[in-house]
Coordinates of C-alpha atoms in Angstrom, one line a residue:
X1485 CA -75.4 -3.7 50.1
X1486 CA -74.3 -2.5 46.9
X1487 CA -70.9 -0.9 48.4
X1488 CA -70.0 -3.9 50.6
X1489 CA -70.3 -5.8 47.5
X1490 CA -68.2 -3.7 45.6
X1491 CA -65.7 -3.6 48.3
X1492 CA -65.4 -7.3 48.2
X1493 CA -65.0 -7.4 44.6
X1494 CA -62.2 -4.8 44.4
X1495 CA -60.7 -7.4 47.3
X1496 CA -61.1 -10.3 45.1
X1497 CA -59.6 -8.5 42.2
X1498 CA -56.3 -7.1 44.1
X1499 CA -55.4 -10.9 45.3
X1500 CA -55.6 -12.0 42.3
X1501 CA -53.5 -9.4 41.3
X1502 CA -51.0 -10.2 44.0
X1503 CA -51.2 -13.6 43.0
X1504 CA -50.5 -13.5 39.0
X1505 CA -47.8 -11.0 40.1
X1506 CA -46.5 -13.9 42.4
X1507 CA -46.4 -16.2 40.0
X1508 CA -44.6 -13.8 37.3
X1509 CA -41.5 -13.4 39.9
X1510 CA -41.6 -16.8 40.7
X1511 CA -41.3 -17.9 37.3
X1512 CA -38.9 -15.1 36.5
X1513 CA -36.5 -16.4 39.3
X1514 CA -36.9 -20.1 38.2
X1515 CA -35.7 -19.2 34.3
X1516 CA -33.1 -17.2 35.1
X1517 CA -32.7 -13.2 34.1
X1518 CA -34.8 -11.3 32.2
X1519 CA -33.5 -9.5 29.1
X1520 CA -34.2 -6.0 27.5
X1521 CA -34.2 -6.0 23.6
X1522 CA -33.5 -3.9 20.4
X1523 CA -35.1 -4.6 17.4
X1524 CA -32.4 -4.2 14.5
X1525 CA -34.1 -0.8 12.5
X1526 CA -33.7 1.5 9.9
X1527 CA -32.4 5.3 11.0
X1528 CA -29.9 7.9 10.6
X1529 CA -26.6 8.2 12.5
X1530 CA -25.4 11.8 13.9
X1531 CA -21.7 12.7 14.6
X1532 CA -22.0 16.4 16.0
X1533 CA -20.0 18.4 18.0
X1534 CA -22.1 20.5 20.6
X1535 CA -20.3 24.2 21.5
X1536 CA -21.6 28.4 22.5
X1537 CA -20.1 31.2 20.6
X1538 CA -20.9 34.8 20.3
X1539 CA -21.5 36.4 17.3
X1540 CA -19.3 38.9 15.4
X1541 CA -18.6 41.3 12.8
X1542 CA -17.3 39.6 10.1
X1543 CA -13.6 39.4 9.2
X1544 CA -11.2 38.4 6.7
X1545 CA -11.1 34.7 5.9
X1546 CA -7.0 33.9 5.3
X1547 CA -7.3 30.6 2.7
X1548 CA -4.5 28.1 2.2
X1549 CA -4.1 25.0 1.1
X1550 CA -4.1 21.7 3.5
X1551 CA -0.9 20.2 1.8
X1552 CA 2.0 20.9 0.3
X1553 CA 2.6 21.5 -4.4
X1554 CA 3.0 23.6 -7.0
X1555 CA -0.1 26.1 -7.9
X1556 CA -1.3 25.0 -11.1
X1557 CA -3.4 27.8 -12.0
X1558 CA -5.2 30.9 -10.1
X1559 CA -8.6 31.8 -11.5
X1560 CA -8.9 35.2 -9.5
X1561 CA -7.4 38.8 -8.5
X1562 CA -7.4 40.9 -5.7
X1563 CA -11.2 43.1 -6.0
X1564 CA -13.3 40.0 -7.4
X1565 CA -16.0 38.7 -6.3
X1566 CA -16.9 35.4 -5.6
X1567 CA -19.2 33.2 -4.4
X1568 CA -19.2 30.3 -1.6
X1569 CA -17.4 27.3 -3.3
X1570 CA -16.0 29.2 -6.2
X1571 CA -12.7 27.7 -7.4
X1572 CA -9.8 30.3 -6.8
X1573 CA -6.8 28.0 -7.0
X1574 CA -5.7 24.7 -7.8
X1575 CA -2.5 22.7 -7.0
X1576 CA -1.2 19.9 -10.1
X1577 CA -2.6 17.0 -9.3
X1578 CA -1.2 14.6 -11.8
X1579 CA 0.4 12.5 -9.6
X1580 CA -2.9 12.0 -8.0
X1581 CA -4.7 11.2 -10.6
X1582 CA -2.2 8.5 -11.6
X1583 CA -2.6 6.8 -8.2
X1584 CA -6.6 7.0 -8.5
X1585 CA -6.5 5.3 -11.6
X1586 CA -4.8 2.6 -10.4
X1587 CA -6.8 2.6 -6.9
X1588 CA -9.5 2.6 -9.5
X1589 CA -8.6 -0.8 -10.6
X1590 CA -7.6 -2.2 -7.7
X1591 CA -11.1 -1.6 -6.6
X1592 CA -12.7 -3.1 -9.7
X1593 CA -10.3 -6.1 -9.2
X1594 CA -11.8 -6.4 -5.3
X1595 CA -15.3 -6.2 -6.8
X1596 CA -14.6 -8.8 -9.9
X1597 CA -13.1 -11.0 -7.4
X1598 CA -15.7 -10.6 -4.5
X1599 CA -18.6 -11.0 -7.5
X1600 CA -16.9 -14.4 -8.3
X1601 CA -16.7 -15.8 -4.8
X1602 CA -20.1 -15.1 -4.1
X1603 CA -21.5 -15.8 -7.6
X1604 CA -20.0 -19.6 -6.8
X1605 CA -18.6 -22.1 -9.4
X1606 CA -19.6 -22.3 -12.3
X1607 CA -20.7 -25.4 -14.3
X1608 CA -17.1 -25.8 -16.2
X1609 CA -15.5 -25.3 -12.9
X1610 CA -17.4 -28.1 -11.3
X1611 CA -16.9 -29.9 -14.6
X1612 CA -12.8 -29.0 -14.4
X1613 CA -12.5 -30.0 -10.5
X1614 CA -14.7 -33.7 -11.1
X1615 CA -12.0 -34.6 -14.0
X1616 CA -9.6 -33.8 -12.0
X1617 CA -10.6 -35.8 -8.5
X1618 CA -11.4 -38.6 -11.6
X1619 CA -7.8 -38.6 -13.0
X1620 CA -6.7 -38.6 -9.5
X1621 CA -8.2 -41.9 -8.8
X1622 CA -6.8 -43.1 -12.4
X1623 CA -3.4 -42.1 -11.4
X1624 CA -4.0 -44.0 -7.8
X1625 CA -5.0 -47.0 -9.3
X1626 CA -2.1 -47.5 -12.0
X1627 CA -0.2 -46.3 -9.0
X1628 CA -1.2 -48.8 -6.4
X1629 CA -0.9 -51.4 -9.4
X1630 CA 2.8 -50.3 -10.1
X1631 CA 3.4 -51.0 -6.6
X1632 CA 1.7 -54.2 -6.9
X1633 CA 3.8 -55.5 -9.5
X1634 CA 6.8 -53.5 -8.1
X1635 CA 6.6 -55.9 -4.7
X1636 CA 5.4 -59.2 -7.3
X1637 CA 9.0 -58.3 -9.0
X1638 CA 11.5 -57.9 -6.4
X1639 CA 9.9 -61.3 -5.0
X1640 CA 10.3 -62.9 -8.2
X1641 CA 13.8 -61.5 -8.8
X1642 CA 14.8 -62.2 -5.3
X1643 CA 13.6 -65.8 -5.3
X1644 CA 15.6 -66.3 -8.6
X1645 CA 18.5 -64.7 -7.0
X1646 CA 18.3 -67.4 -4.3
X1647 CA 17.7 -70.2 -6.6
X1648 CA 21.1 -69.6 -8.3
X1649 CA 22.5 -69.1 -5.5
X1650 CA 21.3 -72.4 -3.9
X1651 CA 23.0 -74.2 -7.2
X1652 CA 26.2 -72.4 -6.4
X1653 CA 26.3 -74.3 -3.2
X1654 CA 25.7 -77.5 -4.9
X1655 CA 28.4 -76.8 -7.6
X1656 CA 30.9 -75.5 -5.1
X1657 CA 30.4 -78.4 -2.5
X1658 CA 30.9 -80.8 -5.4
X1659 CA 34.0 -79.0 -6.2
X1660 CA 35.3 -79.4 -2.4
X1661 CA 34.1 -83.0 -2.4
X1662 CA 36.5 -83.6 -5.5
X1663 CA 39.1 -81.7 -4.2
X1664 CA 39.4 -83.6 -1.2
X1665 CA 39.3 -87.0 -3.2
X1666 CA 42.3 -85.4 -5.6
X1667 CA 44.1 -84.6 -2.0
X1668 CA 43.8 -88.3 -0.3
X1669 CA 44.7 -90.1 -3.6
X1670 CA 47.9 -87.9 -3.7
X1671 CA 48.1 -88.4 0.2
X1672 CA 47.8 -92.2 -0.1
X1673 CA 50.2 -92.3 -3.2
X1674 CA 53.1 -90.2 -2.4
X1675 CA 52.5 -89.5 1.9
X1676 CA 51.5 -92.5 3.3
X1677 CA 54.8 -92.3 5.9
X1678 CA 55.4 -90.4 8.8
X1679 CA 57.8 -87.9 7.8
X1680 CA 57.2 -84.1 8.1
X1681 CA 56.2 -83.6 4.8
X1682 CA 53.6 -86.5 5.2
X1683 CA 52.0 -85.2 8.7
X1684 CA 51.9 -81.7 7.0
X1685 CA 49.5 -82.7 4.0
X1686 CA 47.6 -85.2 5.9
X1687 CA 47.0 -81.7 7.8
X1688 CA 45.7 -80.0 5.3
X1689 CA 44.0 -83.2 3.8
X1690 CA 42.2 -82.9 7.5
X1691 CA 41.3 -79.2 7.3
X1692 CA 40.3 -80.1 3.6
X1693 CA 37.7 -82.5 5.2
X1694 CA 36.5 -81.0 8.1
X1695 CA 35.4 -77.9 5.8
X1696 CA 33.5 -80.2 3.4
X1697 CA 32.2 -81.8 6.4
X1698 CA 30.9 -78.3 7.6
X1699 CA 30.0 -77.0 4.3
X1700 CA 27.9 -80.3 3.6
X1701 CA 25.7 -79.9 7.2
X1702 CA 24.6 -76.3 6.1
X1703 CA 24.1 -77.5 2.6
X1704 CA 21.9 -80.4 4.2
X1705 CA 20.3 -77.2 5.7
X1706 CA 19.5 -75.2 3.1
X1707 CA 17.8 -78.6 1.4
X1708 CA 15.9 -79.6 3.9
X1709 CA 14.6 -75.9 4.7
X1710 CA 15.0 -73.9 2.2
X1711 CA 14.9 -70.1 3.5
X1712 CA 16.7 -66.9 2.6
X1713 CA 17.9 -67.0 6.2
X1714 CA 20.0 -70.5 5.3
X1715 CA 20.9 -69.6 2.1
X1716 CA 22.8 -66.8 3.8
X1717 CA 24.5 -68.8 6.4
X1718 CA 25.7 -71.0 4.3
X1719 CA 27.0 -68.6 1.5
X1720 CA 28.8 -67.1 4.2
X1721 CA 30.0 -70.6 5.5
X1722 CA 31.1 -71.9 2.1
X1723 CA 33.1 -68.4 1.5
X1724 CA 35.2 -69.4 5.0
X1725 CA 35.7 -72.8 4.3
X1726 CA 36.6 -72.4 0.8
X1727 CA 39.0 -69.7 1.5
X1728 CA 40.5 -72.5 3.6
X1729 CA 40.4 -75.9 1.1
X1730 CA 42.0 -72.6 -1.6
X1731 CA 44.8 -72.4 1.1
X1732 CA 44.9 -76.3 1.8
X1733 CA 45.4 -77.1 -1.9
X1734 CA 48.0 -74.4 -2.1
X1735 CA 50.4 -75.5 0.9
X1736 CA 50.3 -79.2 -0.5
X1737 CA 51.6 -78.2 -4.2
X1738 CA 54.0 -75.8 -2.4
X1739 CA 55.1 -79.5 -0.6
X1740 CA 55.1 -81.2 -4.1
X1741 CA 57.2 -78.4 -5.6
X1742 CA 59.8 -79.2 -2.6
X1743 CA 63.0 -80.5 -3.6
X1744 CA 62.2 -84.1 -2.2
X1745 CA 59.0 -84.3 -3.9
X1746 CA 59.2 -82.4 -7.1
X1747 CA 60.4 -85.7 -8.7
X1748 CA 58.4 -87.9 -7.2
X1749 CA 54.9 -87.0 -7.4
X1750 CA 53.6 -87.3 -11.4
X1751 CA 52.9 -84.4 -13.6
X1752 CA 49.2 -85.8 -14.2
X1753 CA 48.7 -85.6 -10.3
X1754 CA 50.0 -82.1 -10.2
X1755 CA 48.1 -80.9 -13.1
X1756 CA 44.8 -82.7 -11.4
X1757 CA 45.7 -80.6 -8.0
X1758 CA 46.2 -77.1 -9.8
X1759 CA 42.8 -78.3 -11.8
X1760 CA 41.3 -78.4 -8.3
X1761 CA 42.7 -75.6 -6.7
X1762 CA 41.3 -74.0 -10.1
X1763 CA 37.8 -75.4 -9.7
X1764 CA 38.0 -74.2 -5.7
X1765 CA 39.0 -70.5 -6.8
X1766 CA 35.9 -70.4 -9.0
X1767 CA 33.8 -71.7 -6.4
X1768 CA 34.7 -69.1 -4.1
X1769 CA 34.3 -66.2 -6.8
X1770 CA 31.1 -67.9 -7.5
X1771 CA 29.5 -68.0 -4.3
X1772 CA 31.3 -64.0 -3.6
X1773 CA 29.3 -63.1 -6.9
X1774 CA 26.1 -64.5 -5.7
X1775 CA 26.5 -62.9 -2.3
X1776 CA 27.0 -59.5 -4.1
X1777 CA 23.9 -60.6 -6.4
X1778 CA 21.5 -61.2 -3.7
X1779 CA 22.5 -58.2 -1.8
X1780 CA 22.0 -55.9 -5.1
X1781 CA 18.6 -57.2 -5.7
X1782 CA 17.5 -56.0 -2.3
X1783 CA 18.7 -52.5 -2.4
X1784 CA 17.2 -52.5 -6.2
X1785 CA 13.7 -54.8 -4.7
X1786 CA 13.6 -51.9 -1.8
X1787 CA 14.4 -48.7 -4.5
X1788 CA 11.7 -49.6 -6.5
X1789 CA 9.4 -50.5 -3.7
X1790 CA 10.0 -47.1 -2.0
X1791 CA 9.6 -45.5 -5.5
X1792 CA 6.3 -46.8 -6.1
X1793 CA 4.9 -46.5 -2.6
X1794 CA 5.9 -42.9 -2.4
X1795 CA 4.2 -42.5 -5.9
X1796 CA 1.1 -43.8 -4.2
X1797 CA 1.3 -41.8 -1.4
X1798 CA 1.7 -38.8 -3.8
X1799 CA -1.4 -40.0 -5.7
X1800 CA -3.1 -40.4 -2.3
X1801 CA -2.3 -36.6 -2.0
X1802 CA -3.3 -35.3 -5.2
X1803 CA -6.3 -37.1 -4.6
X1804 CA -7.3 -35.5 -1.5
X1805 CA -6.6 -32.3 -2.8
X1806 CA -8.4 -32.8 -5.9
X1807 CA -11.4 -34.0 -3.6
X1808 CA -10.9 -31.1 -1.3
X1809 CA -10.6 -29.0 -4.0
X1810 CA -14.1 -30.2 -5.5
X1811 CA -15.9 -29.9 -2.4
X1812 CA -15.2 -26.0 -1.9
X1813 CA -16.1 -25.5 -5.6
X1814 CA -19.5 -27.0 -5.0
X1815 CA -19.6 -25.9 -1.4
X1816 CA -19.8 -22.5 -2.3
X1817 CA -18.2 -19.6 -0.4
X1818 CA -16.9 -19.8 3.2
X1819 CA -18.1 -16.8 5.6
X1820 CA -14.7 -16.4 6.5
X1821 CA -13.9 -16.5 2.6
X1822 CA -16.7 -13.7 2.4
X1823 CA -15.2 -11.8 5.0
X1824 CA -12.0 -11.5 3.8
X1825 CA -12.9 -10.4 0.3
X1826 CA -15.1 -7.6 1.6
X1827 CA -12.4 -6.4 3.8
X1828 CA -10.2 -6.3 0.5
X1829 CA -13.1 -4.1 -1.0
X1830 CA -13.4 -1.6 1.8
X1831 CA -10.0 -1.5 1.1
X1832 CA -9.7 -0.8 -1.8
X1833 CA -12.8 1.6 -1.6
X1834 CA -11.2 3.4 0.9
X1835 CA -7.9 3.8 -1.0
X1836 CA -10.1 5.5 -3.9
X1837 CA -11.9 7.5 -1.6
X1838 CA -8.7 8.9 0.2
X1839 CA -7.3 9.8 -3.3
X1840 CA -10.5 11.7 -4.4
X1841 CA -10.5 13.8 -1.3
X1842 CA -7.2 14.7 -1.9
X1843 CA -7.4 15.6 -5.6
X1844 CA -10.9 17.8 -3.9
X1845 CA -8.1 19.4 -1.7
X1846 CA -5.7 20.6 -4.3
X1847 CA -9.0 22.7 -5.3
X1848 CA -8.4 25.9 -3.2
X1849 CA -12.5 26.9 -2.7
X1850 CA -13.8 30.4 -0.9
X1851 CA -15.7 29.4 2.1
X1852 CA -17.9 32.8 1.9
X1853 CA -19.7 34.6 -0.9
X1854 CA -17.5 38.0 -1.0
X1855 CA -14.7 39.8 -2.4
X1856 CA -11.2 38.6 -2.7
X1857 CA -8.8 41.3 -0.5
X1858 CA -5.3 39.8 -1.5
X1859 CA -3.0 36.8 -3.5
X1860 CA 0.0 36.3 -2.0
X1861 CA 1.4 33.4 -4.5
X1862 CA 1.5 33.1 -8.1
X1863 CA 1.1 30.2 -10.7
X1864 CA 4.3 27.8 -11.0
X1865 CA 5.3 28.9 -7.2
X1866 CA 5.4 26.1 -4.2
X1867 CA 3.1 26.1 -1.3
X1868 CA 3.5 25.0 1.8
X1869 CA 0.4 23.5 4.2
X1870 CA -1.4 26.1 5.9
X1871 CA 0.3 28.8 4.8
X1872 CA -2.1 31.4 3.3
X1873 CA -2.2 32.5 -0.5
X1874 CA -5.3 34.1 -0.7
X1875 CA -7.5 36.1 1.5
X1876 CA -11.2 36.8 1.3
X1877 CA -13.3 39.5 2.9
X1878 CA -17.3 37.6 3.7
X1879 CA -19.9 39.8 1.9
X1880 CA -22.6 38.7 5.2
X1881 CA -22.3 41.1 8.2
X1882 CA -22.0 38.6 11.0
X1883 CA -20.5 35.5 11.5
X1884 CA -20.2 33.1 15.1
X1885 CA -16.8 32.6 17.0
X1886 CA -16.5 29.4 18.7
X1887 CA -13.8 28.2 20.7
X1888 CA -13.5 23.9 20.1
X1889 CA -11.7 21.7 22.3
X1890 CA -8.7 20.4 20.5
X1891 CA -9.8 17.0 20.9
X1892 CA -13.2 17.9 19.3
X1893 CA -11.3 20.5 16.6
X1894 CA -9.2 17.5 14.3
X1895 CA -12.6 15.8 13.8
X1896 CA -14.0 19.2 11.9
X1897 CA -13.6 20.7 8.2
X1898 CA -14.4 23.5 6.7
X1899 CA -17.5 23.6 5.2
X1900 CA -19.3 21.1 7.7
X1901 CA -22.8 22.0 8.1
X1902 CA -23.5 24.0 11.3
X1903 CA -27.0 24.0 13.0
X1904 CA -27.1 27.1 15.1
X1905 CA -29.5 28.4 17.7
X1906 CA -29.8 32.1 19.1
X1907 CA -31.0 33.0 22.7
X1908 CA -32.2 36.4 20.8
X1909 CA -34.4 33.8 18.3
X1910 CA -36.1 31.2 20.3
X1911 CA -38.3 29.8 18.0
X1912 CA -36.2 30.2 15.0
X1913 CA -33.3 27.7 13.9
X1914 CA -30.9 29.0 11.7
X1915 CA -27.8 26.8 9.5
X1916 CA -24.3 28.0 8.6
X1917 CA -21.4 26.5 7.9
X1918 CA -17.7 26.3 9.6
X1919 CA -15.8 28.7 6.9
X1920 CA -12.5 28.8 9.0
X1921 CA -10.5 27.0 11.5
X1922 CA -7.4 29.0 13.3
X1923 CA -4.5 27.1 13.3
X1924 CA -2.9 28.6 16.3
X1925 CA -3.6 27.6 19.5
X1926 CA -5.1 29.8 23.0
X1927 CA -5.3 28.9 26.0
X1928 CA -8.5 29.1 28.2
X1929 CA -7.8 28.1 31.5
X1930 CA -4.9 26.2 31.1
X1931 CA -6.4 24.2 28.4
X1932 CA -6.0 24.4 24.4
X1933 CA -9.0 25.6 22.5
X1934 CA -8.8 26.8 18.5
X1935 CA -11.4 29.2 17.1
X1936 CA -13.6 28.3 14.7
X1937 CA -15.6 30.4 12.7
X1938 CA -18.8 30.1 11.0
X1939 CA -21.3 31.8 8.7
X1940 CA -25.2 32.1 7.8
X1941 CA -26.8 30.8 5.7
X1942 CA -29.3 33.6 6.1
X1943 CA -28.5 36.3 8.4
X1944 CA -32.1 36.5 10.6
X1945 CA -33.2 40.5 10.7
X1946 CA -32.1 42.0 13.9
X1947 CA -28.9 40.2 14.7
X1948 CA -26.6 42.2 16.3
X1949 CA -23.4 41.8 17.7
X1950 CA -22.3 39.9 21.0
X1951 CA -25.3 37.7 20.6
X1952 CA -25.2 33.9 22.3
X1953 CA -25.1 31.2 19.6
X1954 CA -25.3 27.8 20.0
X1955 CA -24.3 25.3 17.6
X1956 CA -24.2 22.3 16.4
X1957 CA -21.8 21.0 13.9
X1958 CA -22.2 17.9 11.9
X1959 CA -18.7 16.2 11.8
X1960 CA -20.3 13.2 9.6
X1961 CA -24.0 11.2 9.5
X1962 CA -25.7 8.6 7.8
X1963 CA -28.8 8.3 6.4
X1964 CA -31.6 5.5 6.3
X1965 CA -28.9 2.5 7.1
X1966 CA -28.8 0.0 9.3
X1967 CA -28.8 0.9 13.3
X1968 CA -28.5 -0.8 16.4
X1969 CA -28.2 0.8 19.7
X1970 CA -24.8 1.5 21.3
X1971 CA -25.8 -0.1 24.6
X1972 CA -26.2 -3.9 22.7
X1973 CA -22.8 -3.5 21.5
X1974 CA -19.4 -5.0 23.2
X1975 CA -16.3 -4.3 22.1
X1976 CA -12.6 -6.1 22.0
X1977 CA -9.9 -4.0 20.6
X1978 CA -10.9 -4.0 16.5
X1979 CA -13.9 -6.8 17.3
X1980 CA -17.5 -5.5 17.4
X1981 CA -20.0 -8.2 19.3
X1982 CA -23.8 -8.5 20.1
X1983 CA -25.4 -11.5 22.1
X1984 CA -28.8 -12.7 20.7
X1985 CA -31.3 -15.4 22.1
X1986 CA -31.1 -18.5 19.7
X1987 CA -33.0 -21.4 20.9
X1988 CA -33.7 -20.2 24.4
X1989 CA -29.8 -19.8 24.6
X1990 CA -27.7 -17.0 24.3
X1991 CA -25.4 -16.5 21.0
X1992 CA -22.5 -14.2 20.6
X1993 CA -22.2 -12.5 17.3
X1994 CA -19.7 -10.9 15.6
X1995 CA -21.0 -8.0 13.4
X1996 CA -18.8 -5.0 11.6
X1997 CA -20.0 -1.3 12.3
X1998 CA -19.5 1.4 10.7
X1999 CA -20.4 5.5 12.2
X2000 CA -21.4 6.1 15.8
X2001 CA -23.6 8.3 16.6
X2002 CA -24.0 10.8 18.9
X2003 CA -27.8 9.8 19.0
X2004 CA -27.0 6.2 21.1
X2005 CA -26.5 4.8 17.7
X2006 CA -24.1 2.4 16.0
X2007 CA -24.3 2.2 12.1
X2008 CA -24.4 -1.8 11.0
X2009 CA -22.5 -2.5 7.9
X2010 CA -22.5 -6.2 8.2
X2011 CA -23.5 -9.2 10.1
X2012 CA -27.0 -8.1 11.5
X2013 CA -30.4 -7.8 9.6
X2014 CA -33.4 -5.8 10.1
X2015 CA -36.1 -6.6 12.0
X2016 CA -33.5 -9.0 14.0
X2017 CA -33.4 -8.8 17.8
X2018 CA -30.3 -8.3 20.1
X2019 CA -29.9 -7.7 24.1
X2020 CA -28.9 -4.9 25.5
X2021 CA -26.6 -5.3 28.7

């Protein structure tokens, strides 16, 4: 009874197992994918280049320099010995030492600067950028007021303009109102018959009085509505029809002065035409004058109009750039502000690294402890890259031969720590370090290899020649920094992203890495921080 009721139970239990399982899938399916995740850690970050070799006697190490100057100084001879690292020449450097300083402070400049973005505004900066957005609105104001008066002005000057205009046209029809009453009194005293001087001044008395006529119905005009607009038209009638009463008055003396008439007519009634024709002339230069007046008044109404809205529209600038200007100050920093700063300063870092490496270079350095065999060069003499100066025999017995890929070979340097393994040593792990890299090529197979050689640390009792090594050497690492795995990371061309959950939702980031690993790692340098989470595709 027992069992059945245990079988049951186990039944029971495995449908409800089935079941919760179910509902997992089913739940799964209705909120999309599933996603595998890599908590942002602390760790170390291995470059290392994996390779066999067999171990040798030990040979002659030929040293050279890896670029091209003058040697300095050589601190040994031929028959001295020396120990791994020892100094044995030196190229002049001064050059380089020139260029570090000022890499020096361009660095320090990238660090001042990035210390004051970050650090923010300070309180007289704020203090500076307020006044400033303050006088801005100052200088708007007045601005706007200028313009104000500027448009209050040309209205005012415009308007006067007009008004003396408008008494031109009274004094200038007055004058052709008098002008025709001169013209029919001569007319009715000395051309009252029929003859052909008669019919040619009652001609011109005519025209005379048809353009007073005209002039008086835009005159009546301009009273009854007075507008710029009639004030024009009738300027420019009262110039036409002056222009004819001028030549009117001038044909009829030119009739008086003929030889039938120059007798007849009094000198009182010539001297009251020419006083017309006089009055007439100034009329018309009158009435010109106020054409030209009303016409200067509007270019000068519209100059300074233009002048004073352009100076508010420039005050309207300044403003918004004083604002503008006040907001970032008291914004703070922009990421992309941030960004660019720090890129300046790895920069610049990396322009005072470069130089220190090389000034490490001009150092010529044994590799080995042991005795120096030969120096080829003396002090004062030009090297070339490469080319070997000194040579040093290894005081240790053995050393491993490795050949290295020459895609794997530019990425090592001569004293890189080597961890080595021995078939002959199981248990035992030995370190060494790469004392020499041949610079000429062989060919294994059709493919390029260059041998590298390395050294013990501590030669292991019972090593013999023709033993299998296997090494390891460290081209570069990190320790204790920021890691995230390789398979979180995408990549597009100098861009470095990870996608992380934010909200339910998935977020691409942009982050900036530094070393990768050989260990499935990435080195962080910026944009991530520990303990965050990111998916890995």
């Amino acid at each position: 009874m027992k069992i059945r009721l245990k079988k049951k139970t186990i039944i029971i239990l495995s449908i409800i197992a089935i079941l919760i399982v179910a509902v997992i899938i089913i739940f799964a399916s209705r909120n999309g994918n599933t996603y595998d995740f890599y908590t942002v850690t602390k760790g170390d970050v291995v470059q290392e280049i994996s390779e066999s070799g067999i171990v040798k006697k030990g040979d002659i190490i030929p040293l050279s320099f890896k670029s091209i100057g003058q040697i300095e100084k050589i601190f040994i001879k031929a028959g001295d010995e020396v120990s791994r690292g020892t100094v044995l020449a030196k190229l002049n450097s001064a050059q380089l030492y020139i260029q570090l300083q000022q890499a020096k402070a361009n660095l320090a400049l990238a660090q001042a600067e990035l210390a004051k973005l970050t650090a923010g505004a300070s309180v007289d900066e704020v203090r500076v950028a307020e006044t400033t957005v303050d006088n801005a609105k100052t200088t708007l104001e007045n601005e706007e007021k200028d313009l104000d008066n500027a448009v209050l002005s040309a209205d005012n000057n415009l308007k006067e303009t007009y008004d003396d205009a408008f008494d031109t046209l009274n004094d200038s029809y007055l004058k052709a109102y008098n002008a025709l009453t001169t013209v029919t009194s001569i007319q009715g005293e000395y051309f009252s018959d029929t003859y052909q001087y008669s019919l040619e001044v009652k001609a011109h008395k005519d025209s005379i009085q048809k353009a007073q006529a005209e002039m008086k119905i835009f005159l009546d005009e301009a009273k009854l509505n007075f507008t710029e607009s009639n004030i024009d038209s009738a300027l420019v009638n009262f110039e036409k029809n002056l222009t004819y009463i001028r030549d009117d008055l001038t044909g009829i003396r030119i009739i008086i002065e003929s030889e039938n008439y120059r007798k007849t007519v009094s000198s009182t009634d010539k001297t009251s035409l020419d006083t017309q024709r006089g009055y007439i002339n100034t009329a018309y230069t009158n009435i010109t004058g106020d054409q030209q007046s009303i016409s200067s008044a509007k270019i000068t109404n519209k100059t300074n109009i233009d002048i004073a809205e352009a100076s508010v529209a420039s005050a309207k600038d300044a403003l918004k750039v004083a604002e503008n200007n006040l907001t970032l100050v008291t914004a703070g920093p922009r990421s992309e502000d941030i960004n660019l700063y720090q890129a300046k300063l790895r920069s610049a870092q990396a322009s005072v690294d470069i130089l220190e490496n090389q000034i490490y270079d001009t150092n010529l350095r044994s590799p080995v402890d042991g005795i120096v065999v030969s120096v080829d060069k003396l002090a004062g003499e030009t090297v070339q890259a490469t080319i070997p100066i000194i040579s040093v025999l290894p005081s240790e017995e053995f050393e491993i031969e490795v050949d290295v890929y020459e895609e794997d070979v530019v990425k090592i340097e001569e004293n890189d720590l080597v961890k080595i393994s021995l078939v002959a040593f199981p248990k035992e792990a030995f370190e060494g370090r790469v004392i020499f890299i041949e610079p000429t090529e062989k060919l294994i197979d059709g493919v390029v290899y260059y041998e590298v050689r390395i050294n013990f640390d501590s030669v292991p009792d019972g090593l013999k020649q023709g033993m299998t090594a296997d090494v390891l050497i460290i081209i570069d690492s990190r320790e204790n920094i920021l890691v995230v795995s390789e398979d979180a990371v995408q990549k597009d061309g100098d861009r470095a992203m990870v996608e992380i959950m934010e909200n339910g939702k998935i977020k691409e980031k942009e982050i900036q890495i530094g070393l990768e690993g050989d260990n499935d790692l990435i080195e962080v340098i910026e944009g991530l921080r520990e303990g965050e989470q990111v998916i890995i595709q």
